[in-house]
One Martini backbone bead per residue (centre of mass of N, CA, C, O) as a GRO file, in nm:
protein
  421
    1MET     BB    1   8.802  14.409  10.689
    2GLU     BB    2   8.634  14.104  10.670
    3PRO     BB    3   8.592  13.825  10.805
    4LYS     BB    4   8.545  13.573  10.548
    5ARG     BB    5   8.574  13.774  10.328
    6ALA     BB    6   8.596  13.815   9.997
    7LEU     BB    7   8.855  13.978   9.809
    8THR     BB    8   8.873  14.178   9.499
    9THR     BB    9   9.042  14.439   9.629
   10VAL     BB   10   9.408  14.495   9.661
   11ALA     BB   11   9.624  14.605   9.452
   12HIS     BB   12   9.560  14.920   9.476
   13HIS     BB   13   9.757  14.965   9.720
   14ILE     BB   14   9.978  14.922   9.508
   15ASP     BB   15  10.239  15.143   9.472
   16LEU     BB   16  10.523  15.327   9.462
   17ALA     BB   17  10.543  15.376   9.766
   18TRP     BB   18  10.504  15.078   9.842
   19LEU     BB   19  10.764  14.982   9.692
   20MET     BB   20  10.960  15.159   9.856
   21GLU     BB   21  10.911  15.009  10.121
   22ALA     BB   22  10.979  14.730  10.021
   23TRP     BB   23  11.266  14.804   9.962
   24ARG     BB   24  11.350  14.889  10.255
   25LEU     BB   25  11.280  14.583  10.369
   26THR     BB   26  11.491  14.470  10.188
   27ARG     BB   27  11.749  14.283  10.150
   28LYS     BB   28  12.091  14.375  10.023
   29ASP     BB   29  12.308  14.116  10.115
   30GLY     BB   30  12.232  13.909   9.917
   31ALA     BB   31  12.218  13.702   9.691
   32SER     BB   32  12.193  13.643   9.364
   33GLY     BB   33  12.014  13.567   9.116
   34ILE     BB   34  11.978  13.471   8.788
   35ASP     BB   35  12.045  13.783   8.692
   36GLY     BB   36  12.281  13.922   8.893
   37VAL     BB   37  12.144  14.143   9.053
   38THR     BB   38  12.209  14.409   9.246
   39ALA     BB   39  12.145  14.655   9.461
   40ALA     BB   40  12.321  14.874   9.337
   41GLN     BB   41  12.212  14.847   9.047
   42TYR     BB   42  11.911  14.893   9.111
   43GLU     BB   43  11.945  15.175   9.264
   44ALA     BB   44  12.052  15.356   9.035
   45GLU     BB   45  11.725  15.307   8.909
   46LEU     BB   46  11.482  15.291   9.115
   47GLU     BB   47  11.230  15.438   9.019
   48ALA     BB   48  11.222  15.311   8.734
   49ASN     BB   49  11.215  15.015   8.829
   50LEU     BB   50  10.954  15.034   8.998
   51ALA     BB   51  10.770  15.136   8.780
   52SER     BB   52  10.807  14.885   8.594
   53LEU     BB   53  10.707  14.683   8.802
   54LEU     BB   54  10.425  14.798   8.846
   55GLU     BB   55  10.320  14.771   8.558
   56ARG     BB   56  10.367  14.465   8.524
   57PHE     BB   57  10.193  14.379   8.770
   58LYS     BB   58   9.912  14.520   8.671
   59SER     BB   59   9.917  14.399   8.363
   60GLY     BB   60  10.061  14.097   8.367
   61ARG     BB   61  10.384  14.109   8.265
   62TYR     BB   62  10.491  13.961   8.489
   63ARG     BB   63  10.778  13.748   8.538
   64ALA     BB   64  10.863  13.484   8.711
   65PRO     BB   65  11.149  13.386   8.828
   66ALA     BB   66  11.364  13.167   8.883
   67VAL     BB   67  11.507  12.981   9.135
   68ARG     BB   68  11.809  12.966   9.288
   69ARG     BB   69  11.984  12.668   9.363
   70VAL     BB   70  12.124  12.574   9.674
   71TYR     BB   71  12.360  12.434   9.908
   72ILE     BB   72  12.355  12.330  10.255
   73PRO     BB   73  12.476  12.221  10.537
   74LYS     BB   74  12.401  11.965  10.765
   75ALA     BB   75  12.427  11.825  11.073
   76ASP     BB   76  12.398  11.520  10.936
   77GLY     BB   77  12.569  11.571  10.643
   78GLY     BB   78  12.379  11.691  10.467
   79GLN     BB   79  12.151  11.871  10.240
   80ARG     BB   80  12.012  12.194  10.189
   81PRO     BB   81  11.785  12.359  10.022
   82LEU     BB   82  11.826  12.687   9.853
   83GLY     BB   83  11.654  12.977   9.774
   84ILE     BB   84  11.717  13.238   9.517
   85PRO     BB   85  11.593  13.523   9.445
   86THR     BB   86  11.541  13.794   9.300
   87LEU     BB   87  11.536  14.109   9.389
   88GLU     BB   88  11.262  14.196   9.246
   89ASP     BB   89  11.107  13.966   9.372
   90LYS     BB   90  11.137  14.041   9.663
   91VAL     BB   91  10.992  14.313   9.643
   92LEU     BB   92  10.714  14.203   9.544
   93GLN     BB   93  10.664  14.006   9.773
   94ARG     BB   94  10.663  14.221   9.993
   95ALA     BB   95  10.428  14.390   9.890
   96VAL     BB   96  10.217  14.162   9.897
   97LEU     BB   97  10.250  14.091  10.197
   98MET     BB   98  10.159  14.371  10.304
   99ALA     BB   99   9.860  14.316  10.190
  100LEU     BB  100   9.796  14.020  10.317
  101GLU     BB  101   9.853  14.004  10.620
  102PRO     BB  102   9.603  14.156  10.746
  103ILE     BB  103   9.396  13.948  10.645
  104TYR     BB  104   9.510  13.668  10.768
  105GLU     BB  105   9.531  13.766  11.074
  106GLN     BB  106   9.215  13.740  11.120
  107ASP     BB  107   9.222  13.414  11.095
  108PHE     BB  108   9.433  13.328  11.260
  109LEU     BB  109   9.535  13.144  11.524
  110ASP     BB  110   9.666  13.124  11.856
  111CYS     BB  111   9.840  12.852  11.793
  112SER     BB  112  10.000  13.043  11.593
  113TYR     BB  113  10.366  13.162  11.555
  114GLY     BB  114  10.484  13.148  11.269
  115PHE     BB  115  10.556  13.417  11.084
  116ARG     BB  116  10.439  13.650  11.279
  117PRO     BB  117  10.335  13.936  11.381
  118GLY     BB  118  10.430  13.951  11.718
  119ARG     BB  119  10.572  13.668  11.693
  120SER     BB  120  10.731  13.375  11.855
  121ALA     BB  121  10.911  13.115  11.969
  122HIS     BB  122  10.897  13.202  12.275
  123GLN     BB  123  10.590  13.216  12.285
  124ALA     BB  124  10.539  12.921  12.218
  125LEU     BB  125  10.696  12.802  12.456
  126GLU     BB  126  10.529  12.946  12.679
  127ALA     BB  127  10.254  12.827  12.605
  128LEU     BB  128  10.333  12.532  12.641
  129TRP     BB  129  10.432  12.547  12.938
  130ARG     BB  130  10.164  12.659  13.056
  131GLY     BB  131   9.980  12.428  12.951
  132LEU     BB  132  10.124  12.191  13.088
  133MET     BB  133  10.099  12.290  13.378
  134ASP     BB  134   9.792  12.294  13.374
  135LEU     BB  135   9.756  11.987  13.294
  136GLY     BB  136   9.987  11.806  13.433
  137GLY     BB  137  10.016  11.677  13.174
  138GLY     BB  138  10.025  11.381  12.945
  139TRP     BB  139   9.959  11.353  12.593
  140ILE     BB  140  10.189  11.348  12.319
  141ILE     BB  141  10.202  11.492  11.995
  142ASP     BB  142  10.479  11.451  11.786
  143LEU     BB  143  10.496  11.644  11.503
  144ASP     BB  144  10.588  11.527  11.164
  145ILE     BB  145  10.655  11.663  10.849
  146ARG     BB  146  10.725  11.565  10.541
  147SER     BB  147  10.853  11.786  10.343
  148TYR     BB  148  10.656  12.033  10.351
  149PHE     BB  149  10.758  12.269  10.153
  150ASP     BB  150  10.758  12.038   9.909
  151SER     BB  151  10.422  11.940   9.955
  152VAL     BB  152  10.254  12.162   9.850
  153ASP     BB  153   9.954  12.197   9.692
  154HIS     BB  154   9.872  12.409   9.447
  155ALA     BB  155   9.570  12.366   9.405
  156GLU     BB  156   9.487  12.384   9.703
  157LEU     BB  157   9.612  12.659   9.766
  158ARG     BB  158   9.441  12.823   9.569
  159GLN     BB  159   9.172  12.766   9.703
  160LEU     BB  160   9.240  12.876   9.983
  161PHE     BB  161   9.323  13.160   9.893
  162GLU     BB  162   9.033  13.226   9.743
  163HIS     BB  163   8.855  13.254   9.998
  164ARG     BB  164   8.980  13.557  10.049
  165VAL     BB  165   9.133  13.603   9.760
  166ARG     BB  166   9.017  13.763   9.425
  167ASP     BB  167   9.239  13.917   9.304
  168GLY     BB  168   9.365  13.896   8.995
  169VAL     BB  169   9.653  14.004   9.033
  170ILE     BB  170   9.733  13.839   9.282
  171VAL     BB  171   9.657  13.557   9.189
  172ARG     BB  172   9.848  13.558   8.939
  173THR     BB  173  10.117  13.608   9.090
  174VAL     BB  174  10.112  13.365   9.277
  175GLY     BB  175  10.103  13.158   9.047
  176LYS     BB  176  10.378  13.235   8.928
  177TRP     BB  177  10.545  13.152   9.182
  178LEU     BB  178  10.460  12.855   9.183
  179ASN     BB  179  10.567  12.813   8.859
  180ALA     BB  180  10.873  12.909   8.834
  181GLY     BB  181  11.075  12.747   8.976
  182VAL     BB  182  11.407  12.589   8.946
  183MET     BB  183  11.759  12.642   8.931
  184GLU     BB  184  11.980  12.367   8.814
  185ASP     BB  185  12.242  12.348   8.617
  186GLY     BB  186  12.070  12.532   8.402
  187ALA     BB  187  11.791  12.406   8.496
  188VAL     BB  188  11.440  12.402   8.487
  189ILE     BB  189  11.219  12.319   8.759
  190HIS     BB  190  10.890  12.180   8.761
  191THR     BB  191  10.616  12.187   8.997
  192GLU     BB  192  10.308  12.092   9.197
  193TRP     BB  193  10.494  12.160   9.449
  194GLY     BB  194  10.530  12.400   9.677
  195THR     BB  195  10.698  12.674   9.792
  196PRO     BB  196  10.859  12.952   9.747
  197GLN     BB  197  11.188  12.971   9.745
  198GLY     BB  198  11.309  13.217   9.963
  199GLY     BB  199  11.051  13.364   9.997
  200VAL     BB  200  10.842  13.594  10.176
  201ILE     BB  201  10.569  13.446  10.090
  202SER     BB  202  10.597  13.147  10.196
  203PRO     BB  203  10.506  13.159  10.503
  204LEU     BB  204  10.214  13.240  10.445
  205LEU     BB  205  10.130  13.003  10.271
  206SER     BB  206  10.201  12.787  10.477
  207ASN     BB  207  10.010  12.887  10.697
  208LEU     BB  208   9.754  12.862  10.540
  209TYR     BB  209   9.754  12.555  10.497
  210LEU     BB  210   9.773  12.468  10.805
  211HIS     BB  211   9.520  12.626  10.894
  212GLU     BB  212   9.338  12.421  10.747
  213VAL     BB  213   9.447  12.137  10.798
  214LEU     BB  214   9.470  12.184  11.121
  215ASP     BB  215   9.361  12.418  11.296
  216VAL     BB  216   9.059  12.427  11.217
  217TRP     BB  217   8.999  12.130  11.238
  218PHE     BB  218   9.072  12.100  11.538
  219GLU     BB  219   8.870  12.318  11.653
  220ARG     BB  220   8.592  12.224  11.502
  221GLU     BB  221   8.615  11.891  11.500
  222VAL     BB  222   8.793  11.780  11.752
  223ARG     BB  223   8.752  11.915  12.026
  224PRO     BB  224   8.441  11.862  12.064
  225ARG     BB  225   8.508  11.527  12.084
  226LEU     BB  226   8.648  11.553  12.347
  227ARG     BB  227   8.695  11.477  12.692
  228GLY     BB  228   8.938  11.648  12.732
  229ARG     BB  229   9.188  11.838  12.753
  230VAL     BB  230   9.367  12.074  12.522
  231LEU     BB  231   9.676  12.134  12.332
  232MET     BB  232   9.803  12.377  12.077
  233VAL     BB  233  10.128  12.418  11.911
  234ARG     BB  234  10.239  12.632  11.636
  235TYR     BB  235  10.545  12.632  11.425
  236ALA     BB  236  10.470  12.611  11.137
  237ASP     BB  237  10.566  12.267  11.099
  238ASP     BB  238  10.559  12.273  11.413
  239ALA     BB  239  10.392  12.040  11.640
  240VAL     BB  240  10.192  12.032  11.953
  241LEU     BB  241   9.989  11.778  12.120
  242ALA     BB  242   9.791  11.800  12.419
  243PHE     BB  243   9.658  11.551  12.650
  244GLU     BB  244   9.475  11.440  12.912
  245CYS     BB  245   9.379  11.191  12.733
  246GLU     BB  246   9.468  10.900  12.589
  247GLU     BB  247   9.228  10.843  12.401
  248ASP     BB  248   9.236  11.107  12.248
  249ALA     BB  249   9.522  11.076  12.130
  250ARG     BB  250   9.475  10.813  11.972
  251ARG     BB  251   9.253  10.909  11.788
  252VAL     BB  252   9.409  11.139  11.653
  253LEU     BB  253   9.655  10.973  11.551
  254ASP     BB  254   9.471  10.795  11.354
  255VAL     BB  255   9.365  11.058  11.170
  256LEU     BB  256   9.608  11.231  11.073
  257PRO     BB  257   9.701  11.090  10.807
  258LYS     BB  258   9.435  11.135  10.657
  259ARG     BB  259   9.423  11.439  10.669
  260PHE     BB  260   9.699  11.495  10.525
  261GLY     BB  261   9.656  11.325  10.275
  262LYS     BB  262   9.424  11.506  10.148
  263TYR     BB  263   9.684  11.736  10.106
  264GLY     BB  264   9.962  11.580  10.038
  265LEU     BB  265  10.056  11.474  10.322
  266GLN     BB  266  10.321  11.355  10.547
  267LEU     BB  267  10.396  11.163  10.811
  268HIS     BB  268  10.644  11.078  11.002
  269PRO     BB  269  10.676  10.752  11.119
  270ASP     BB  270  10.925  10.803  11.329
  271LYS     BB  271  10.872  11.111  11.445
  272THR     BB  272  10.582  11.047  11.494
  273ARG     BB  273  10.462  11.062  11.839
  274LEU     BB  274  10.376  10.910  12.150
  275VAL     BB  275  10.378  11.075  12.471
  276ALA     BB  276  10.427  11.014  12.808
  277PHE     BB  277  10.360  11.321  12.987
  278ARG     BB  278  10.450  11.270  13.310
  279PRO     BB  279  10.488  11.257  13.622
  280PRO     BB  280  10.649  11.073  13.818
  281ASP     BB  281  10.607  10.818  14.008
  282GLU     BB  282  10.571  10.786  14.364
  283GLY     BB  283  10.775  10.541  14.472
  284PRO     BB  284  10.983  10.313  14.632
  285ARG     BB  285  11.193  10.345  14.360
  286GLY     BB  286  11.150  10.664  14.258
  287GLY     BB  287  11.009  10.602  14.005
  288SER     BB  288  10.909  10.646  13.691
  289PRO     BB  289  10.975  10.724  13.387
  290ALA     BB  290  10.963  11.002  13.186
  291GLY     BB  291  10.884  11.165  12.925
  292SER     BB  292  11.005  11.322  12.617
  293PHE     BB  293  11.046  11.627  12.418
  294SER     BB  294  11.081  11.821  12.113
  295PHE     BB  295  11.088  12.196  12.074
  296LEU     BB  296  11.252  12.437  11.921
  297GLY     BB  297  11.536  12.310  12.054
  298PHE     BB  298  11.377  12.171  12.304
  299THR     BB  299  11.376  11.984  12.592
  300HIS     BB  300  11.107  11.819  12.748
  301PHE     BB  301  11.073  11.785  13.112
  302TRP     BB  302  11.093  11.644  13.432
  303LYS     BB  303  11.116  11.829  13.751
  304ARG     BB  304  11.216  11.945  14.044
  305SER     BB  305  11.175  12.180  14.244
  306ARG     BB  306  11.281  12.355  14.521
  307LYS     BB  307  10.986  12.263  14.655
  308GLY     BB  308  10.924  11.961  14.523
  309ARG     BB  309  10.790  12.012  14.256
  310TRP     BB  310  10.657  11.937  13.970
  311MET     BB  311  10.806  12.028  13.649
  312VAL     BB  312  10.862  12.187  13.351
  313ALA     BB  313  11.141  12.144  13.164
  314ARG     BB  314  11.433  12.309  12.986
  315LYS     BB  315  11.662  12.211  12.717
  316THR     BB  316  11.895  12.176  12.512
  317ALA     BB  317  11.910  11.998  12.246
  318GLY     BB  318  12.139  11.772  12.165
  319ALA     BB  319  12.158  11.825  11.858
  320LYS     BB  320  12.191  12.134  11.880
  321PHE     BB  321  12.433  12.146  12.058
  322GLY     BB  322  12.622  11.979  11.864
  323ALA     BB  323  12.602  12.154  11.613
  324ALA     BB  324  12.701  12.423  11.733
  325LEU     BB  325  12.980  12.313  11.806
  326LYS     BB  326  13.068  12.222  11.531
  327ARG     BB  327  13.066  12.501  11.401
  328THR     BB  328  13.263  12.640  11.599
  329GLY     BB  329  13.500  12.448  11.556
  330ALA     BB  330  13.532  12.510  11.251
  331TRP     BB  331  13.583  12.806  11.287
  332CYS     BB  332  13.846  12.786  11.466
  333ARG     BB  333  14.009  12.645  11.255
  334LYS     BB  334  13.992  12.868  11.023
  335GLN     BB  335  14.073  13.120  11.244
  336ARG     BB  336  14.350  13.064  11.406
  337HIS     BB  337  14.539  13.292  11.241
  338HIS     BB  338  14.394  13.512  11.358
  339PRO     BB  339  14.351  13.756  11.541
  340MET     BB  340  14.251  13.763  11.864
  341ALA     BB  341  14.048  14.000  11.861
  342GLU     BB  342  13.876  13.881  11.628
  343GLN     BB  343  13.802  13.610  11.759
  344HIS     BB  344  13.672  13.719  12.011
  345ALA     BB  345  13.445  13.890  11.878
  346ALA     BB  346  13.314  13.652  11.721
  347LEU     BB  347  13.263  13.459  11.967
  348SER     BB  348  13.088  13.654  12.127
  349ARG     BB  349  12.860  13.669  11.915
  350LYS     BB  350  12.791  13.376  11.915
  351LEU     BB  351  12.713  13.350  12.210
  352GLN     BB  352  12.495  13.572  12.218
  353GLY     BB  353  12.320  13.426  12.009
  354HIS     BB  354  12.271  13.173  12.178
  355TYR     BB  355  12.141  13.317  12.421
  356ALA     BB  356  11.905  13.460  12.266
  357TYR     BB  357  11.765  13.172  12.235
  358TYR     BB  358  11.859  12.966  12.487
  359GLY     BB  359  11.792  13.192  12.713
  360ILE     BB  360  11.611  13.021  12.945
  361THR     BB  361  11.445  12.915  13.184
  362GLY     BB  362  11.648  12.641  13.312
  363ASN     BB  363  11.923  12.666  13.097
  364SER     BB  364  12.201  12.731  13.234
  365ARG     BB  365  12.371  12.475  13.215
  366ALA     BB  366  12.380  12.462  12.898
  367LEU     BB  367  12.515  12.734  12.867
  368SER     BB  368  12.774  12.678  13.029
  369ASN     BB  369  12.862  12.427  12.871
  370PHE     BB  370  12.890  12.575  12.600
  371ARG     BB  371  13.108  12.773  12.684
  372TYR     BB  372  13.323  12.561  12.770
  373GLU     BB  373  13.335  12.415  12.489
  374VAL     BB  374  13.433  12.664  12.337
  375GLU     BB  375  13.696  12.700  12.490
  376ARG     BB  376  13.820  12.422  12.418
  377ARG     BB  377  13.827  12.474  12.108
  378TRP     BB  378  13.991  12.724  12.108
  379ARG     BB  379  14.246  12.612  12.246
  380TYR     BB  380  14.304  12.384  12.054
  381TRP     BB  381  14.343  12.573  11.787
  382LEU     BB  382  14.563  12.757  11.909
  383SER     BB  383  14.766  12.513  11.949
  384ARG     BB  384  14.771  12.461  11.615
  385ARG     BB  385  14.912  12.737  11.495
  386SER     BB  386  15.194  12.627  11.613
  387ALA     BB  387  15.508  12.523  11.749
  388ALA     BB  388  15.452  12.569  12.072
  389GLY     BB  389  15.209  12.412  12.142
  390VAL     BB  390  15.032  12.349  12.402
  391ILE     BB  391  14.783  12.516  12.575
  392ASN     BB  392  14.742  12.559  12.881
  393TRP     BB  393  14.511  12.646  13.122
  394THR     BB  394  14.676  12.868  13.257
  395THR     BB  395  14.736  13.034  12.998
  396PHE     BB  396  14.439  13.051  12.897
  397SER     BB  397  14.328  13.200  13.142
  398ALA     BB  398  14.501  13.450  13.106
  399MET     BB  399  14.380  13.513  12.822
  400LEU     BB  400  14.076  13.546  12.919
  401ARG     BB  401  14.136  13.814  13.072
  402HIS     BB  402  14.174  13.966  12.795
  403TYR     BB  403  13.947  13.750  12.650
  404PRO     BB  404  13.639  13.755  12.741
  405LEU     BB  405  13.378  13.564  12.759
  406PRO     BB  406  13.055  13.556  12.768
  407PRO     BB  407  12.834  13.486  12.993
  408ALA     BB  408  12.593  13.316  13.091
  409ARG     BB  409  12.245  13.402  12.981
  410VAL     BB  410  11.925  13.493  13.068
  411ILE     BB  411  11.685  13.645  12.862
  412HIS     BB  412  11.417  13.449  12.906
  413SER     BB  413  11.233  13.545  13.180
  414VAL     BB  414  10.964  13.471  13.369
  415TYR     BB  415  11.022  13.651  13.614
  416ARG     BB  416  11.069  13.922  13.462
  417ARG     BB  417  10.786  13.931  13.335
  418ALA     BB  418  10.622  13.913  13.598
  419ALA     BB  419  10.744  14.178  13.729
  420THR     BB  420  10.644  14.366  13.459
  421ALA     BB  421  10.321  14.295  13.436
   0.00000   0.00000   0.00000
């Protein structure tokens, strides 16, 4: 496969063995789509079902079913729409993704980290941290795209897709997924915008769109015109642009709305902002305050190291910290009558999951605070489960000796990586 060359034969790689592997990689425990078919039902006649799917896919008779839409609560009290494809649709999307991913991975740039094999949010955070430390601060464009996944223009996406892949079977199938629509309250709604909700093919298509809209444009057209150094890190639709020169940052901020508008996208006017992100001035009054910004759940700010040097520090963003505590408190309330051993095991898993993401170098205090607040909520709701009254801290501390919650732990340590590099 040659980079930049349009490929006209891709679907021939997808055969029955390929679909079997796609089936193996597909989650079996998710909710059913509009057809109600479960993994157990589909697996009862697996080979015959996959053979039928393969024939319909290759012949063009495959009909992409609508995605079932449900809503899940958001931290701000609103609701987030969630799409649930049918199981068979998930399998076929996985198979097509397996064929397309190696092609587009040759084209995607190093600044992009979201939903790519071998790349992660923590790698994006580390690249941003190292870049900011190298720049010594600067001017940050904290970029926020309004309703990105619902705003991708189908016509533009098809054109971008066919720059690289022109296999008729693949192009036709992707087009069917874009046009499948969503089912809500028994009615199917079709739009000319958005990527397939809940499908495994959606992240690739979304990455492809922003690869052209932002990444390639920035590298080829913007960067060569700038006076100072610049850094861009993107994770899906979250992006941070850091500039050495204020003039460069303001010029780019002025043209970004026009660039995104050309492809049917809008920047959020309140959330997209320019931040003066520089070490505080060392003056007689202790220095002026430095700006901060959040990226991938972490607030980035300046603080002094143990040696007295200014460094970029990171802590759990306040909104994420509060939302996680709210979810944990709600869980403690619902589960307060369950056996202590079950509650302890589940809370331990929740804390370990929190540490697995937020356990980065420099964030130990926020991790310890989170564990303490979880303990407070657990004690509160255990006190409410009987007429025995409030469990005081002495009694609760004795209880914790029998059911200890895992201590705060830094999982992603830059020092540990440096020692093993």
